[in-house]
Coordinates of C-alpha atoms in Angstrom, one line a residue:
Chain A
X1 CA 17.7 -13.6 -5.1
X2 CA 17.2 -14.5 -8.9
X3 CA 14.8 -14.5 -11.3
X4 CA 14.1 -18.4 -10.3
X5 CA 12.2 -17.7 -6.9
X6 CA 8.7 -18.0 -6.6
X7 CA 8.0 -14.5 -5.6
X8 CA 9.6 -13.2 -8.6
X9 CA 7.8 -15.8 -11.0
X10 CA 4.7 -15.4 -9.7
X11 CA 4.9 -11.0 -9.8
X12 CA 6.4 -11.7 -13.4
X13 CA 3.0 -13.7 -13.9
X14 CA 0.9 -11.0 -12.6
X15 CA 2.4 -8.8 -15.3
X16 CA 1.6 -11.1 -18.2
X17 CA -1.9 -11.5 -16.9
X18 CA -2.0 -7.8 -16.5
X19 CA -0.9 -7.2 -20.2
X20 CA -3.2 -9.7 -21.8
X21 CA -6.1 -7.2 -19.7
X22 CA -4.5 -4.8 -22.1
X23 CA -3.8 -3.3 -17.9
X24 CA -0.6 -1.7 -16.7
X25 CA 1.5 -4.9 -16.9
X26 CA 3.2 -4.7 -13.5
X27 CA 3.0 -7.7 -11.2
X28 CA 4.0 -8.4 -7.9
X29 CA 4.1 -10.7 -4.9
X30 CA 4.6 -10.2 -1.2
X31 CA 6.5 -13.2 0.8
X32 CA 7.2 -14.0 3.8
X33 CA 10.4 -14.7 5.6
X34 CA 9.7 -18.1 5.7
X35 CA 8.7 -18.0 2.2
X36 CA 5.3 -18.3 2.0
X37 CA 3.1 -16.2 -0.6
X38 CA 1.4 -13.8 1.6
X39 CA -0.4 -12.3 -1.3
X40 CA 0.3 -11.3 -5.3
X41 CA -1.4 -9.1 -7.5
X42 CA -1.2 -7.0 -10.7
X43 CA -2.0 -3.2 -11.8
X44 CA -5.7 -2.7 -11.5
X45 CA -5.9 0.9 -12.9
X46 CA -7.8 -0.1 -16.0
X47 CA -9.6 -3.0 -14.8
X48 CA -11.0 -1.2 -11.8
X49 CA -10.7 2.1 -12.5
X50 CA -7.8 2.4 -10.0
X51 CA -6.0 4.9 -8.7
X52 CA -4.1 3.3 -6.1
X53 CA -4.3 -0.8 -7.2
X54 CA -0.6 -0.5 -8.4
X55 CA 1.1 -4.0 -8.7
X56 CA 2.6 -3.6 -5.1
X57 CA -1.0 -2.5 -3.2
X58 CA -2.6 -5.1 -4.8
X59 CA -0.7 -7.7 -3.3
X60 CA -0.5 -6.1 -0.5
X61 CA -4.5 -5.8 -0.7
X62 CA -4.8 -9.4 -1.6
X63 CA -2.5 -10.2 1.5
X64 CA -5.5 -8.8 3.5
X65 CA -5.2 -7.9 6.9
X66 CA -2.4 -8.8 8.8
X67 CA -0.3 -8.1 12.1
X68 CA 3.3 -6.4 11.9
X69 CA 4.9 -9.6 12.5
X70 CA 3.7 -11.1 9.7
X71 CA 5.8 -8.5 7.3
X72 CA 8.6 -8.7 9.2
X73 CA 11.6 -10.2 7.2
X74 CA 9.1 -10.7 3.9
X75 CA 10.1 -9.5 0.4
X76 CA 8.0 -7.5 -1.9
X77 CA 8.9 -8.8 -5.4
X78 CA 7.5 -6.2 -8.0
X79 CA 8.9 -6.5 -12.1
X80 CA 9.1 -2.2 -11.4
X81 CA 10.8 0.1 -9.6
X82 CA 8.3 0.9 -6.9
X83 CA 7.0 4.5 -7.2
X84 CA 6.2 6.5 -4.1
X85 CA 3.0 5.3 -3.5
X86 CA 4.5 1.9 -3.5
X87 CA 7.1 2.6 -1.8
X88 CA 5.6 4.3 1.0
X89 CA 3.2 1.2 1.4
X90 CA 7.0 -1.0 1.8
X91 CA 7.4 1.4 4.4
X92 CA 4.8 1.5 6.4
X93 CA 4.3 -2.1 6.9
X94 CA 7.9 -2.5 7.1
X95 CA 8.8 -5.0 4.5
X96 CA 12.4 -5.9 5.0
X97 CA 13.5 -6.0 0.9
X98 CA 12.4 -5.3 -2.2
X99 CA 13.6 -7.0 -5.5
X100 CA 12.7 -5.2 -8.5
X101 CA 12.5 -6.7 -11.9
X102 CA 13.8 -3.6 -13.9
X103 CA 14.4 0.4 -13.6
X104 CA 15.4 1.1 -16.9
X105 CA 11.7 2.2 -17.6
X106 CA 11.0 4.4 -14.8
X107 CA 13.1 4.6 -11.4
X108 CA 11.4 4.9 -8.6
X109 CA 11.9 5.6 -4.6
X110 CA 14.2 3.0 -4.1
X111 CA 16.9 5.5 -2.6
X112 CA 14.1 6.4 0.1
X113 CA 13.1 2.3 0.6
X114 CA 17.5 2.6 1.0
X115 CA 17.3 4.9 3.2
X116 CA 14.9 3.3 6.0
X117 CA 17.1 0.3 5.6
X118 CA 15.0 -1.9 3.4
X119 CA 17.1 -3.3 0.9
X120 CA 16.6 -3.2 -2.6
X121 CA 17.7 -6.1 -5.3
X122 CA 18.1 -5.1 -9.1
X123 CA 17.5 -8.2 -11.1
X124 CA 17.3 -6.2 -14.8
X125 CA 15.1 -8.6 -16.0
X126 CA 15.3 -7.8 -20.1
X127 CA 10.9 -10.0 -19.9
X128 CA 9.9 -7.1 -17.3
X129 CA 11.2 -4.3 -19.0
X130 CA 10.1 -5.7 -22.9
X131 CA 6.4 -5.8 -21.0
X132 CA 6.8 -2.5 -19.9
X133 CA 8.2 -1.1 -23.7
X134 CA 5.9 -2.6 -25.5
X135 CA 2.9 -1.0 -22.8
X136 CA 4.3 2.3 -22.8
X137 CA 4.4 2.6 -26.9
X138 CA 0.8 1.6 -27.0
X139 CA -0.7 3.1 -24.2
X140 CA 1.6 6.5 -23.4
X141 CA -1.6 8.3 -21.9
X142 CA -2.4 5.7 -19.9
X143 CA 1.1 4.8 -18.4
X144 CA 1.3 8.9 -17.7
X145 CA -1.9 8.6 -15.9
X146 CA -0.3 6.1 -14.0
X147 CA 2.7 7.8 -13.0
X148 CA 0.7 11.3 -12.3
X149 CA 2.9 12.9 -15.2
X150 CA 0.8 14.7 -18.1
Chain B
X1 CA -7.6 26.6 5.6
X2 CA -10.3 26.7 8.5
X3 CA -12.3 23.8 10.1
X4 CA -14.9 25.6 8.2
X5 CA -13.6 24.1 4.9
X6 CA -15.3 21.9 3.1
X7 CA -12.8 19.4 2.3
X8 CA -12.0 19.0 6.3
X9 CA -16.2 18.8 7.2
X10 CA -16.5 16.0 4.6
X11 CA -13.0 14.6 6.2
X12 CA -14.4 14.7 9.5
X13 CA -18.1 13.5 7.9
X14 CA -16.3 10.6 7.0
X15 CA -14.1 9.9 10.0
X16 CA -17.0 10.0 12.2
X17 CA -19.0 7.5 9.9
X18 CA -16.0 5.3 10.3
X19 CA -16.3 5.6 14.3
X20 CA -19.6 4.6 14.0
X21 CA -19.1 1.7 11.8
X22 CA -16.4 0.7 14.2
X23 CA -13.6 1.3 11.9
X24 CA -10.3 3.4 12.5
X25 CA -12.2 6.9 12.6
X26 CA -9.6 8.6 9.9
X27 CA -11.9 10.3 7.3
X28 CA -10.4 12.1 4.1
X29 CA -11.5 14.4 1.1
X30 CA -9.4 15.3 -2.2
X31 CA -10.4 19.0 -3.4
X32 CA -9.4 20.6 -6.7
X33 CA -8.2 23.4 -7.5
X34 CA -11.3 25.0 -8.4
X35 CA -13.3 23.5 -4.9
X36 CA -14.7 20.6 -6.0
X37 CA -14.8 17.6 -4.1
X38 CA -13.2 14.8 -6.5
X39 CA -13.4 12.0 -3.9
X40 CA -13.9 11.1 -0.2
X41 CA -13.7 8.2 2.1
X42 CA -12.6 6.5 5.0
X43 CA -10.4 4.4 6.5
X44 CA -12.0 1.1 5.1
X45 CA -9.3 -1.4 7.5
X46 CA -12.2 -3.7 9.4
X47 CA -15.0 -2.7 7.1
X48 CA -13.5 -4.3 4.1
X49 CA -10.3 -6.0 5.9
X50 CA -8.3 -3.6 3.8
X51 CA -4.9 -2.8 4.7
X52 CA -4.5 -0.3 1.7
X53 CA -7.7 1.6 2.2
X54 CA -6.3 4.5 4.7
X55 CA -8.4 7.3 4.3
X56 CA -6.6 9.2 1.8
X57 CA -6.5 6.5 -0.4
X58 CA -9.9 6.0 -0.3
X59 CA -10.3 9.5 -1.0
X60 CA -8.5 9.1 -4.0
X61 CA -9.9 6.1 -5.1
X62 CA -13.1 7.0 -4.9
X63 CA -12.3 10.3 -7.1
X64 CA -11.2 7.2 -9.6
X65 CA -8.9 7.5 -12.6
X66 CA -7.7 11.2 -13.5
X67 CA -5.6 12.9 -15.6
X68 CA -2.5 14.3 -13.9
X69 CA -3.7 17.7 -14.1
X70 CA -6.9 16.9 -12.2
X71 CA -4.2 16.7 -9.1
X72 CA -2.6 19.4 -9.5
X73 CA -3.3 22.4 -7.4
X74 CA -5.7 19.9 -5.2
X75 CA -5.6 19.2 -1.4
X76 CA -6.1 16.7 0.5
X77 CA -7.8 17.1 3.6
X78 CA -7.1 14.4 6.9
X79 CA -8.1 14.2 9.5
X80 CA -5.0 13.0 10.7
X81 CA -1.2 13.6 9.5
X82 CA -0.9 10.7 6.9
X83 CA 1.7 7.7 6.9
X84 CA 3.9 6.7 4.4
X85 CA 1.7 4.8 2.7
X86 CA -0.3 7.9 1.9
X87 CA 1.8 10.2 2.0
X88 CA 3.7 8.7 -1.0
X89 CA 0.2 8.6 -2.6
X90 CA -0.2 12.2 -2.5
X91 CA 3.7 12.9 -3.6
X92 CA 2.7 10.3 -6.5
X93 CA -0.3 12.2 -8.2
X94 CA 1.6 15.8 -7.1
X95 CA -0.9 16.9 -4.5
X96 CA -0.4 20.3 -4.1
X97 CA -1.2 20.5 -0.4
X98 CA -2.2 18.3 2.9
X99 CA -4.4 20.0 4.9
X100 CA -4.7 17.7 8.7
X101 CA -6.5 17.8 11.5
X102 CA -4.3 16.9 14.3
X103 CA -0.7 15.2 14.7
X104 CA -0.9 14.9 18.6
X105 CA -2.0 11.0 17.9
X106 CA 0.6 10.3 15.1
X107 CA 2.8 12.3 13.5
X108 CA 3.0 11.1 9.6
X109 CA 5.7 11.8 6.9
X110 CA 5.1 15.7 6.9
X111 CA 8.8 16.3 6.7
X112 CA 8.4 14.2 3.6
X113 CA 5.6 16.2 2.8
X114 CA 7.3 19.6 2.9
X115 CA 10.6 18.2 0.8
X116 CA 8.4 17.5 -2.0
X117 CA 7.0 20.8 -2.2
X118 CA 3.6 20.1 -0.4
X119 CA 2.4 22.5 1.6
X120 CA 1.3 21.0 5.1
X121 CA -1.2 23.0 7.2
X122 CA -2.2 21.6 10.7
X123 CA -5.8 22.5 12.3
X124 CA -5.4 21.2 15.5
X125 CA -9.1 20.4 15.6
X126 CA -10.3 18.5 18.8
X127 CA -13.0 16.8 17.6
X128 CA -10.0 14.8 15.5
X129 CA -7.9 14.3 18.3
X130 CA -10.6 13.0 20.2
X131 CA -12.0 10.3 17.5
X132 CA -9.0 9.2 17.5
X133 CA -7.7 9.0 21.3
X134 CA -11.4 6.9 21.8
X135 CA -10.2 4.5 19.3
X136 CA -6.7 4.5 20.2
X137 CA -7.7 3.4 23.7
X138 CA -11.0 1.1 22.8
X139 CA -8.8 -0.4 19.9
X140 CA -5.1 -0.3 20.4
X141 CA -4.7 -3.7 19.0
X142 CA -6.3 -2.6 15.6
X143 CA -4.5 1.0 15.6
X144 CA -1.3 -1.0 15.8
X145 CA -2.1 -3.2 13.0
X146 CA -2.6 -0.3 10.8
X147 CA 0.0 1.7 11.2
X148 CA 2.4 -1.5 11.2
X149 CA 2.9 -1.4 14.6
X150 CA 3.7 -4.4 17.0

């Protein structure tokens, strides 16, 4: 895993597009084990008025309907560490790894996502983490809002 | 918490419109503090081939974009206990409790639940049970796909 794969530039391109929507700039991308892009996506709170479009449920969304199988062995690439929402979505469809651009910004489940046996990759990506400094600064309420923190 | 609530009628209200538009009959309904309804929905799967709209989340994503303190003190109401996916959602915005209608078809993350702080209260309604044991045996192919199940 490195920051040269296709799922990771493509959830690193969702966070860009993200930021120039002035939205939550978190990206991500769902792929399969045979390394297909099931489906990638980008923080829709703003755009949509969205509660639950996080990066990771949009791609997830955007993957549309699919049978167990098809996320058994994929990767959920997401530039954050995956909150609970997030990570319970991992979960449920049973995504085998996750590979996180950053988690100096805000750390999420990954010990649960651990715990369930769905491994978790680091890549401390320093564009992921300048997105998410320079969104936080701006927009404090609404990255709180985000997080469910006041 | 009675069946009497209404937080569980509108959950039930909406599981029983998503029998009858075919759907997975899981209805939800997010209720401040105070005992206002701040959003309600259904499990949105077939009708909008939607593998992130559970009911919960649609409760909350109807309600739409709130402040953290909107959540707090609020429960959600199921039908039925709630997987990961939602269950992270409601440890996410710091719902305060989950209020379900049966965990004789699936038994969700309520351990989860509880280790968060949330209180979980079980109604053991029939009328849940049976939406979903109707489904469950009309549907087992689309039950499976939405709870990630082979």
């Amino acid at each position: 895993m490195s920051t040269n794969d296709i799922g990771f530039k493509a959830a690193l391109e969702e966070a860009k597009q993200g930021a120039l929507e002035k939205g939550v700039p978190i990206g991500a991308c769902l792929v399969s084990k045979e390394g297909k892009i099931l489906g990638r996506g980008h923080n829709m709170r703003m755009q949509k008025d969205s509660p639950t479009l996080h990066a990771e449920m949009s791609a997830l969304e955007n993957a549309g309907r699919l049978p167990a199988s098809a996320y058994a062995g994929s990767t959920m690439y997401t530039t954050l560490s995956p909150c609970d929402m997030c990570t319970g979505a991992c979960i449920l469809y049973k995504v085998s790894r996750v590979v996180l651009g950053e988690n100096n910004t805000f750390v999420g489940a990954e010990e649960l996502l651990r715990s369930k046996g769905i491994e978790v990759i680091n890549l401390k990506d320093a564009e992921c983490e300048a997105l998410m400094k320079t969104f936080i600064e701006n927009q404090p309420g609404d990255w709180n809002e985000d997080i469910g923190e006041e």
